Each structure stands twice: as structure tokens, then as C-alpha cells.
């Protein structure tokens, strides 16, 4: 997918599987901070964070999140990723949700 230069829509949900080390929300807040610092367009929701960028940037962000969690000694986690792509056009979150906004 190195040649895919269009914007994709993605959703990331971190589920830390921890006991007693840190409250799960601390891990989640740290990951949201990484997303914020990435410069990628994002929207934090109650269950996941929606992002949109080119495919390569999204994959690099996912790699950065996993490397961070490993470096911080998070004992175990599930990072649920959903991707929506188009072969020859951008796919944005706004396009999918504009009809439902007030």
C-alpha cells in the first residue's frame, strides 16, 4: 500500500489489559496525546478515536502507539483498528457523518 496516497478514515480503540499498575484511562490518555502530537486530524469519542490521514501516516501512528506502550511496560493491550479506504479517492469522516449533524 505504499502507493496509496489518498486520505483514509480510521478508528483506533485501545483496551489496556492491566491490573494495579496504572488505571486504564492513564494509558488511553497517553495514547490520545500521541495522536494529538502526530498532526493527524482526529476526533476523540467515548469508545474510540477517529483519525484521517494518508495510509502510510496512519500505519506509522499505529506503530508509534505500540512502540510507546511496549517501552512504557504496559503488560498487555488490545489495539482495535478499523480502516476504510477507497482505491482512487479520499475517504473522510465528515463525508460519512455530515447528514447526522445538527
JSON list of C-alpha atoms in Angstrom, two decimals:
[
{"chain": "A", "resi": 1, "resn": "UNK", "atom": "CA", "xyz": [0.00, 0.00, 0.00]},
{"chain": "A", "resi": 2, "resn": "UNK", "atom": "CA", "xyz": [3.00, 2.31, -0.29]},
{"chain": "A", "resi": 3, "resn": "UNK", "atom": "CA", "xyz": [1.47, 3.92, -3.38]},
{"chain": "A", "resi": 4, "resn": "UNK", "atom": "CA", "xyz": [-1.89, 4.70, -1.73]},
{"chain": "A", "resi": 5, "resn": "UNK", "atom": "CA", "xyz": [-1.74, 8.48, -1.31]},
{"chain": "A", "resi": 6, "resn": "UNK", "atom": "CA", "xyz": [-5.41, 9.18, -0.63]},
{"chain": "A", "resi": 7, "resn": "UNK", "atom": "CA", "xyz": [-6.87, 10.07, 2.76]},
{"chain": "A", "resi": 8, "resn": "UNK", "atom": "CA", "xyz": [-8.29, 7.12, 4.65]},
{"chain": "A", "resi": 9, "resn": "UNK", "atom": "CA", "xyz": [-10.70, 7.03, 7.55]},
{"chain": "A", "resi": 10, "resn": "UNK", "atom": "CA", "xyz": [-9.68, 5.03, 10.60]},
{"chain": "A", "resi": 11, "resn": "UNK", "atom": "CA", "xyz": [-10.80, 4.31, 14.13]},
{"chain": "A", "resi": 12, "resn": "UNK", "atom": "CA", "xyz": [-8.48, 3.33, 16.98]},
{"chain": "A", "resi": 13, "resn": "UNK", "atom": "CA", "xyz": [-9.58, 1.88, 20.30]},
{"chain": "A", "resi": 14, "resn": "UNK", "atom": "CA", "xyz": [-7.06, 0.99, 22.99]},
{"chain": "A", "resi": 15, "resn": "UNK", "atom": "CA", "xyz": [-8.05, -1.61, 25.56]},
{"chain": "A", "resi": 16, "resn": "UNK", "atom": "CA", "xyz": [-5.27, -1.89, 28.16]},
{"chain": "A", "resi": 17, "resn": "UNK", "atom": "CA", "xyz": [-5.29, -5.24, 29.94]},
{"chain": "A", "resi": 18, "resn": "UNK", "atom": "CA", "xyz": [-3.67, -4.27, 33.22]},
{"chain": "A", "resi": 19, "resn": "UNK", "atom": "CA", "xyz": [-4.12, -4.82, 36.92]},
{"chain": "A", "resi": 20, "resn": "UNK", "atom": "CA", "xyz": [-2.87, -2.40, 39.51]},
{"chain": "A", "resi": 21, "resn": "UNK", "atom": "CA", "xyz": [-0.05, -0.81, 37.51]},
{"chain": "A", "resi": 22, "resn": "UNK", "atom": "CA", "xyz": [-1.95, 2.20, 36.19]},
{"chain": "A", "resi": 23, "resn": "UNK", "atom": "CA", "xyz": [-5.61, 2.91, 35.74]},
{"chain": "A", "resi": 24, "resn": "UNK", "atom": "CA", "xyz": [-6.57, 2.02, 32.14]},
{"chain": "A", "resi": 25, "resn": "UNK", "atom": "CA", "xyz": [-7.56, 5.64, 31.45]},
{"chain": "A", "resi": 26, "resn": "UNK", "atom": "CA", "xyz": [-3.96, 6.75, 32.06]},
{"chain": "A", "resi": 27, "resn": "UNK", "atom": "CA", "xyz": [-2.75, 4.52, 29.20]},
{"chain": "A", "resi": 28, "resn": "UNK", "atom": "CA", "xyz": [-5.60, 5.74, 27.00]},
{"chain": "A", "resi": 29, "resn": "UNK", "atom": "CA", "xyz": [-4.83, 9.40, 27.78]},
{"chain": "A", "resi": 30, "resn": "UNK", "atom": "CA", "xyz": [-1.17, 8.84, 26.91]},
{"chain": "A", "resi": 31, "resn": "UNK", "atom": "CA", "xyz": [-2.13, 7.34, 23.55]},
{"chain": "A", "resi": 32, "resn": "UNK", "atom": "CA", "xyz": [-4.54, 10.20, 22.82]},
{"chain": "A", "resi": 33, "resn": "UNK", "atom": "CA", "xyz": [-1.60, 12.53, 23.50]},
{"chain": "A", "resi": 34, "resn": "UNK", "atom": "CA", "xyz": [0.46, 10.69, 20.87]},
{"chain": "A", "resi": 35, "resn": "UNK", "atom": "CA", "xyz": [-2.40, 11.07, 18.40]},
{"chain": "A", "resi": 36, "resn": "UNK", "atom": "CA", "xyz": [-2.71, 14.79, 19.21]},
{"chain": "A", "resi": 37, "resn": "UNK", "atom": "CA", "xyz": [1.03, 15.31, 18.74]},
{"chain": "A", "resi": 38, "resn": "UNK", "atom": "CA", "xyz": [1.03, 13.47, 15.40]},
{"chain": "A", "resi": 39, "resn": "UNK", "atom": "CA", "xyz": [-0.60, 16.32, 13.49]},
{"chain": "A", "resi": 40, "resn": "UNK", "atom": "CA", "xyz": [-3.15, 13.89, 12.07]},
{"chain": "A", "resi": 41, "resn": "UNK", "atom": "CA", "xyz": [-6.77, 15.03, 12.02]},
{"chain": "A", "resi": 42, "resn": "UNK", "atom": "CA", "xyz": [-8.61, 13.29, 14.87]},
{"chain": "A", "resi": 43, "resn": "UNK", "atom": "CA", "xyz": [-11.80, 13.28, 16.91]},
{"chain": "A", "resi": 44, "resn": "UNK", "atom": "CA", "xyz": [-11.92, 11.66, 20.33]},
{"chain": "A", "resi": 45, "resn": "UNK", "atom": "CA", "xyz": [-15.12, 9.73, 21.03]},
{"chain": "A", "resi": 46, "resn": "UNK", "atom": "CA", "xyz": [-16.30, 7.90, 24.14]},
{"chain": "A", "resi": 47, "resn": "UNK", "atom": "CA", "xyz": [-15.21, 4.50, 22.83]},
{"chain": "A", "resi": 48, "resn": "UNK", "atom": "CA", "xyz": [-12.63, 5.20, 20.12]},
{"chain": "A", "resi": 49, "resn": "UNK", "atom": "CA", "xyz": [-10.73, 7.94, 18.35]},
{"chain": "A", "resi": 50, "resn": "UNK", "atom": "CA", "xyz": [-11.41, 8.60, 14.69]},
{"chain": "A", "resi": 51, "resn": "UNK", "atom": "CA", "xyz": [-8.47, 9.71, 12.57]},
{"chain": "A", "resi": 52, "resn": "UNK", "atom": "CA", "xyz": [-7.89, 10.51, 8.94]},
{"chain": "A", "resi": 53, "resn": "UNK", "atom": "CA", "xyz": [-4.67, 10.80, 7.02]},
{"chain": "A", "resi": 54, "resn": "UNK", "atom": "CA", "xyz": [-2.86, 9.02, 4.24]},
{"chain": "A", "resi": 55, "resn": "UNK", "atom": "CA", "xyz": [-2.44, 5.27, 4.71]},
{"chain": "A", "resi": 56, "resn": "UNK", "atom": "CA", "xyz": [1.28, 5.41, 5.48]},
{"chain": "A", "resi": 57, "resn": "UNK", "atom": "CA", "xyz": [0.83, 8.07, 8.19]},
{"chain": "A", "resi": 58, "resn": "UNK", "atom": "CA", "xyz": [-1.93, 6.03, 9.85]},
{"chain": "A", "resi": 59, "resn": "UNK", "atom": "CA", "xyz": [0.24, 2.91, 9.87]},
{"chain": "A", "resi": 60, "resn": "UNK", "atom": "CA", "xyz": [3.20, 4.87, 11.27]},
{"chain": "A", "resi": 61, "resn": "UNK", "atom": "CA", "xyz": [0.97, 6.22, 14.04]},
{"chain": "A", "resi": 62, "resn": "UNK", "atom": "CA", "xyz": [-0.22, 2.70, 14.92]},
{"chain": "A", "resi": 63, "resn": "UNK", "atom": "CA", "xyz": [3.41, 1.55, 15.07]},
{"chain": "A", "resi": 64, "resn": "UNK", "atom": "CA", "xyz": [4.34, 4.53, 17.28]},
{"chain": "A", "resi": 65, "resn": "UNK", "atom": "CA", "xyz": [1.48, 3.75, 19.69]},
{"chain": "A", "resi": 66, "resn": "UNK", "atom": "CA", "xyz": [2.50, 0.09, 20.01]},
{"chain": "A", "resi": 67, "resn": "UNK", "atom": "CA", "xyz": [6.17, 1.01, 20.49]},
{"chain": "A", "resi": 68, "resn": "UNK", "atom": "CA", "xyz": [5.23, 3.55, 23.18]},
{"chain": "A", "resi": 69, "resn": "UNK", "atom": "CA", "xyz": [3.12, 1.04, 25.10]},
{"chain": "A", "resi": 70, "resn": "UNK", "atom": "CA", "xyz": [5.90, -1.55, 24.96]},
{"chain": "A", "resi": 71, "resn": "UNK", "atom": "CA", "xyz": [8.53, 0.99, 26.05]},
{"chain": "A", "resi": 72, "resn": "UNK", "atom": "CA", "xyz": [6.31, 2.08, 28.97]},
{"chain": "A", "resi": 73, "resn": "UNK", "atom": "CA", "xyz": [5.96, -1.57, 30.05]},
{"chain": "A", "resi": 74, "resn": "UNK", "atom": "CA", "xyz": [2.23, -1.83, 29.53]},
{"chain": "A", "resi": 75, "resn": "UNK", "atom": "CA", "xyz": [1.84, -5.54, 30.27]},
{"chain": "A", "resi": 76, "resn": "UNK", "atom": "CA", "xyz": [-0.81, -6.27, 27.64]},
{"chain": "A", "resi": 77, "resn": "UNK", "atom": "CA", "xyz": [-3.16, -4.38, 25.35]},
{"chain": "A", "resi": 78, "resn": "UNK", "atom": "CA", "xyz": [-5.61, -4.71, 22.50]},
{"chain": "A", "resi": 79, "resn": "UNK", "atom": "CA", "xyz": [-5.46, -2.00, 19.85]},
{"chain": "A", "resi": 80, "resn": "UNK", "atom": "CA", "xyz": [-8.56, -2.32, 17.73]},
{"chain": "A", "resi": 81, "resn": "UNK", "atom": "CA", "xyz": [-8.16, -0.72, 14.32]},
{"chain": "A", "resi": 82, "resn": "UNK", "atom": "CA", "xyz": [-10.80, -0.11, 11.69]},
{"chain": "A", "resi": 83, "resn": "UNK", "atom": "CA", "xyz": [-9.83, 1.24, 8.28]},
{"chain": "A", "resi": 84, "resn": "UNK", "atom": "CA", "xyz": [-11.96, 2.45, 5.41]},
{"chain": "A", "resi": 85, "resn": "UNK", "atom": "CA", "xyz": [-10.17, 3.11, 2.13]},
{"chain": "A", "resi": 86, "resn": "UNK", "atom": "CA", "xyz": [-11.02, 3.94, -1.43]},
{"chain": "A", "resi": 87, "resn": "UNK", "atom": "CA", "xyz": [-8.73, 2.84, -4.21]},
{"chain": "A", "resi": 88, "resn": "UNK", "atom": "CA", "xyz": [-8.71, 6.16, -6.05]},
{"chain": "A", "resi": 89, "resn": "UNK", "atom": "CA", "xyz": [-10.28, 8.83, -3.83]},
{"chain": "A", "resi": 90, "resn": "UNK", "atom": "CA", "xyz": [-10.20, 10.28, -0.32]},
{"chain": "A", "resi": 91, "resn": "UNK", "atom": "CA", "xyz": [-12.43, 8.84, 2.40]},
{"chain": "A", "resi": 92, "resn": "UNK", "atom": "CA", "xyz": [-13.25, 11.31, 5.18]},
{"chain": "A", "resi": 93, "resn": "UNK", "atom": "CA", "xyz": [-15.21, 11.04, 8.40]},
{"chain": "A", "resi": 94, "resn": "UNK", "atom": "CA", "xyz": [-17.16, 14.20, 7.58]},
{"chain": "A", "resi": 95, "resn": "UNK", "atom": "CA", "xyz": [-18.40, 12.63, 4.38]},
{"chain": "A", "resi": 96, "resn": "UNK", "atom": "CA", "xyz": [-19.81, 9.72, 6.36]},
{"chain": "A", "resi": 97, "resn": "UNK", "atom": "CA", "xyz": [-21.42, 11.73, 9.18]},
{"chain": "A", "resi": 98, "resn": "UNK", "atom": "CA", "xyz": [-22.42, 15.15, 7.83]},
{"chain": "A", "resi": 99, "resn": "UNK", "atom": "CA", "xyz": [-26.04, 14.11, 7.29]},
{"chain": "A", "resi": 100, "resn": "UNK", "atom": "CA", "xyz": [-26.41, 13.30, 11.01]},
{"chain": "A", "resi": 101, "resn": "UNK", "atom": "CA", "xyz": [-25.08, 16.58, 12.43]},
{"chain": "A", "resi": 102, "resn": "UNK", "atom": "CA", "xyz": [-27.32, 19.41, 13.59]}
]
